[in-house]
């Protein structure tokens, strides 16, 4: 028999999973981006250090994963990559005007509340 505490925990987990799924569907339908892309956009908007390494650390993912997401966002015109003026070895990711508008008009992602 499952205890009442375990039942409440499973119900809370089910509600969280459903909220994430609903949020993902709404985001893709409305803005044409995935939750992962939205989360990376939020991190770029929030952070002063937007190298791939720094974004990977802030999103708790690997460099390769963030690089793929940033490449997709760049293709869509939401972000740009450029060399850091102070250190030409560093590549910095910034929001474009289109990316800034998307971040401003979109709701805060469910993932942002979970980190």
PDB file of C-alpha atoms in Angstrom:
ATOM      1  CA  UNK A   1       0.000   0.000   0.000  1.00  0.00           C
ATOM      2  CA  UNK A   2       1.262   3.474  -0.881  1.00  0.00           C
ATOM      3  CA  UNK A   3       1.354   5.981   1.944  1.00  0.00           C
ATOM      4  CA  UNK A   4      -0.595   9.254   1.717  1.00  0.00           C
ATOM      5  CA  UNK A   5       2.720  11.166   1.650  1.00  0.00           C
ATOM      6  CA  UNK A   6       3.943   9.110  -1.306  1.00  0.00           C
ATOM      7  CA  UNK A   7       0.629   9.640  -3.095  1.00  0.00           C
ATOM      8  CA  UNK A   8       0.917  13.425  -2.617  1.00  0.00           C
ATOM      9  CA  UNK A   9       4.508  13.329  -3.884  1.00  0.00           C
ATOM     10  CA  UNK A  10       3.548  11.362  -7.008  1.00  0.00           C
ATOM     11  CA  UNK A  11       0.643  13.725  -7.654  1.00  0.00           C
ATOM     12  CA  UNK A  12       2.959  16.738  -7.367  1.00  0.00           C
ATOM     13  CA  UNK A  13       5.451  15.135  -9.768  1.00  0.00           C
ATOM     14  CA  UNK A  14       2.669  14.335 -12.234  1.00  0.00           C
ATOM     15  CA  UNK A  15       1.446  17.946 -12.104  1.00  0.00           C
ATOM     16  CA  UNK A  16       5.002  19.229 -12.693  1.00  0.00           C
ATOM     17  CA  UNK A  17       5.518  16.923 -15.683  1.00  0.00           C
ATOM     18  CA  UNK A  18       2.146  17.936 -17.133  1.00  0.00           C
ATOM     19  CA  UNK A  19       2.957  21.638 -16.643  1.00  0.00           C
ATOM     20  CA  UNK A  20       6.263  21.201 -18.465  1.00  0.00           C
ATOM     21  CA  UNK A  21       4.591  19.357 -21.340  1.00  0.00           C
ATOM     22  CA  UNK A  22       1.814  21.954 -21.622  1.00  0.00           C
ATOM     23  CA  UNK A  23       4.341  24.782 -21.512  1.00  0.00           C
ATOM     24  CA  UNK A  24       6.447  23.146 -24.239  1.00  0.00           C
ATOM     25  CA  UNK A  25       3.455  22.707 -26.559  1.00  0.00           C
ATOM     26  CA  UNK A  26       2.269  26.279 -25.990  1.00  0.00           C
ATOM     27  CA  UNK A  27       5.737  27.721 -26.560  1.00  0.00           C
ATOM     28  CA  UNK A  28       6.334  25.803 -29.776  1.00  0.00           C
ATOM     29  CA  UNK A  29       2.891  26.658 -31.107  1.00  0.00           C
ATOM     30  CA  UNK A  30       3.114  30.359 -30.205  1.00  0.00           C
ATOM     31  CA  UNK A  31       6.792  31.225 -30.794  1.00  0.00           C
ATOM     32  CA  UNK A  32       8.139  28.334 -32.852  1.00  0.00           C
ATOM     33  CA  UNK A  33      10.939  27.545 -30.409  1.00  0.00           C
ATOM     34  CA  UNK A  34      11.576  24.704 -28.005  1.00  0.00           C
ATOM     35  CA  UNK A  35      11.755  25.070 -24.230  1.00  0.00           C
ATOM     36  CA  UNK A  36      15.508  24.413 -24.395  1.00  0.00           C
ATOM     37  CA  UNK A  37      15.899  27.254 -26.882  1.00  0.00           C
ATOM     38  CA  UNK A  38      13.766  29.533 -24.722  1.00  0.00           C
ATOM     39  CA  UNK A  39      15.823  28.684 -21.636  1.00  0.00           C
ATOM     40  CA  UNK A  40      19.093  29.479 -23.441  1.00  0.00           C
ATOM     41  CA  UNK A  41      17.612  32.781 -24.688  1.00  0.00           C
ATOM     42  CA  UNK A  42      16.693  33.667 -21.089  1.00  0.00           C
ATOM     43  CA  UNK A  43      20.213  32.876 -19.936  1.00  0.00           C
ATOM     44  CA  UNK A  44      21.731  35.016 -22.692  1.00  0.00           C
ATOM     45  CA  UNK A  45      19.398  37.885 -21.767  1.00  0.00           C
ATOM     46  CA  UNK A  46      20.292  37.579 -18.075  1.00  0.00           C
ATOM     47  CA  UNK A  47      24.007  36.996 -18.168  1.00  0.00           C
ATOM     48  CA  UNK A  48      26.979  39.232 -18.722  1.00  0.00           C
ATOM     49  CA  UNK A  49      29.241  36.300 -19.686  1.00  0.00           C
ATOM     50  CA  UNK A  50      27.653  34.601 -22.662  1.00  0.00           C
ATOM     51  CA  UNK A  51      30.326  32.283 -23.948  1.00  0.00           C
ATOM     52  CA  UNK A  52      29.300  28.734 -24.794  1.00  0.00           C
ATOM     53  CA  UNK A  53      31.149  27.522 -21.675  1.00  0.00           C
ATOM     54  CA  UNK A  54      29.356  29.994 -19.414  1.00  0.00           C
ATOM     55  CA  UNK A  55      25.973  29.171 -20.950  1.00  0.00           C
ATOM     56  CA  UNK A  56      26.615  25.445 -20.519  1.00  0.00           C
ATOM     57  CA  UNK A  57      27.393  26.013 -16.857  1.00  0.00           C
ATOM     58  CA  UNK A  58      24.300  28.175 -16.274  1.00  0.00           C
ATOM     59  CA  UNK A  59      21.990  25.754 -18.092  1.00  0.00           C
ATOM     60  CA  UNK A  60      23.554  22.698 -16.413  1.00  0.00           C
ATOM     61  CA  UNK A  61      24.295  21.083 -19.777  1.00  0.00           C
ATOM     62  CA  UNK A  62      27.334  20.231 -21.852  1.00  0.00           C
ATOM     63  CA  UNK A  63      29.113  22.603 -24.211  1.00  0.00           C
ATOM     64  CA  UNK A  64      28.087  20.543 -27.234  1.00  0.00           C
ATOM     65  CA  UNK A  65      24.419  20.703 -26.248  1.00  0.00           C
ATOM     66  CA  UNK A  66      24.438  24.483 -25.812  1.00  0.00           C
ATOM     67  CA  UNK A  67      26.375  24.920 -29.030  1.00  0.00           C
ATOM     68  CA  UNK A  68      23.693  23.046 -30.990  1.00  0.00           C
ATOM     69  CA  UNK A  69      20.908  25.133 -29.401  1.00  0.00           C
ATOM     70  CA  UNK A  70      22.795  28.403 -30.044  1.00  0.00           C
ATOM     71  CA  UNK A  71      23.409  27.387 -33.674  1.00  0.00           C
ATOM     72  CA  UNK A  72      19.679  26.809 -34.167  1.00  0.00           C
ATOM     73  CA  UNK A  73      18.865  30.138 -32.543  1.00  0.00           C
ATOM     74  CA  UNK A  74      21.466  31.852 -34.725  1.00  0.00           C
ATOM     75  CA  UNK A  75      19.959  30.345 -37.888  1.00  0.00           C
ATOM     76  CA  UNK A  76      16.566  31.726 -36.843  1.00  0.00           C
ATOM     77  CA  UNK A  77      18.076  35.193 -36.273  1.00  0.00           C
ATOM     78  CA  UNK A  78      17.535  35.298 -32.498  1.00  0.00           C
ATOM     79  CA  UNK A  79      21.228  35.407 -31.509  1.00  0.00           C
ATOM     80  CA  UNK A  80      24.569  36.410 -32.995  1.00  0.00           C
ATOM     81  CA  UNK A  81      28.087  35.213 -32.245  1.00  0.00           C
ATOM     82  CA  UNK A  82      31.024  37.590 -32.290  1.00  0.00           C
ATOM     83  CA  UNK A  83      34.595  37.767 -31.087  1.00  0.00           C
ATOM     84  CA  UNK A  84      35.166  39.438 -27.739  1.00  0.00           C
ATOM     85  CA  UNK A  85      36.902  42.779 -28.342  1.00  0.00           C
ATOM     86  CA  UNK A  86      39.053  42.347 -25.223  1.00  0.00           C
ATOM     87  CA  UNK A  87      40.069  38.746 -25.971  1.00  0.00           C
ATOM     88  CA  UNK A  88      39.798  37.733 -29.615  1.00  0.00           C
ATOM     89  CA  UNK A  89      39.991  34.033 -28.641  1.00  0.00           C
ATOM     90  CA  UNK A  90      36.592  34.236 -26.955  1.00  0.00           C
ATOM     91  CA  UNK A  91      33.329  34.036 -28.856  1.00  0.00           C
ATOM     92  CA  UNK A  92      30.400  35.763 -27.178  1.00  0.00           C
ATOM     93  CA  UNK A  93      26.719  35.116 -27.901  1.00  0.00           C
ATOM     94  CA  UNK A  94      24.334  38.077 -27.861  1.00  0.00           C
ATOM     95  CA  UNK A  95      20.634  38.527 -28.511  1.00  0.00           C
ATOM     96  CA  UNK A  96      19.646  40.186 -31.756  1.00  0.00           C
ATOM     97  CA  UNK A  97      16.791  42.701 -31.837  1.00  0.00           C
ATOM     98  CA  UNK A  98      14.512  39.822 -32.879  1.00  0.00           C
ATOM     99  CA  UNK A  99      15.752  37.720 -29.963  1.00  0.00           C
ATOM    100  CA  UNK A 100      15.198  40.560 -27.491  1.00  0.00           C
ATOM    101  CA  UNK A 101      11.633  41.021 -28.742  1.00  0.00           C
ATOM    102  CA  UNK A 102      10.969  37.298 -28.378  1.00  0.00           C
ATOM    103  CA  UNK A 103      12.273  37.233 -24.798  1.00  0.00           C
ATOM    104  CA  UNK A 104      10.243  40.337 -23.886  1.00  0.00           C
ATOM    105  CA  UNK A 105       6.959  39.091 -25.325  1.00  0.00           C
ATOM    106  CA  UNK A 106       7.187  35.491 -24.129  1.00  0.00           C
ATOM    107  CA  UNK A 107       6.179  34.308 -20.726  1.00  0.00           C
ATOM    108  CA  UNK A 108       8.895  33.169 -18.376  1.00  0.00           C
ATOM    109  CA  UNK A 109       9.522  29.486 -18.986  1.00  0.00           C
ATOM    110  CA  UNK A 110       8.456  26.857 -16.508  1.00  0.00           C
ATOM    111  CA  UNK A 111      12.095  25.676 -16.448  1.00  0.00           C
ATOM    112  CA  UNK A 112      13.177  29.048 -15.052  1.00  0.00           C
ATOM    113  CA  UNK A 113      10.994  28.390 -12.006  1.00  0.00           C
ATOM    114  CA  UNK A 114      12.560  24.970 -11.502  1.00  0.00           C
ATOM    115  CA  UNK A 115      16.235  25.986 -11.476  1.00  0.00           C
TER     116      UNK A 115
END
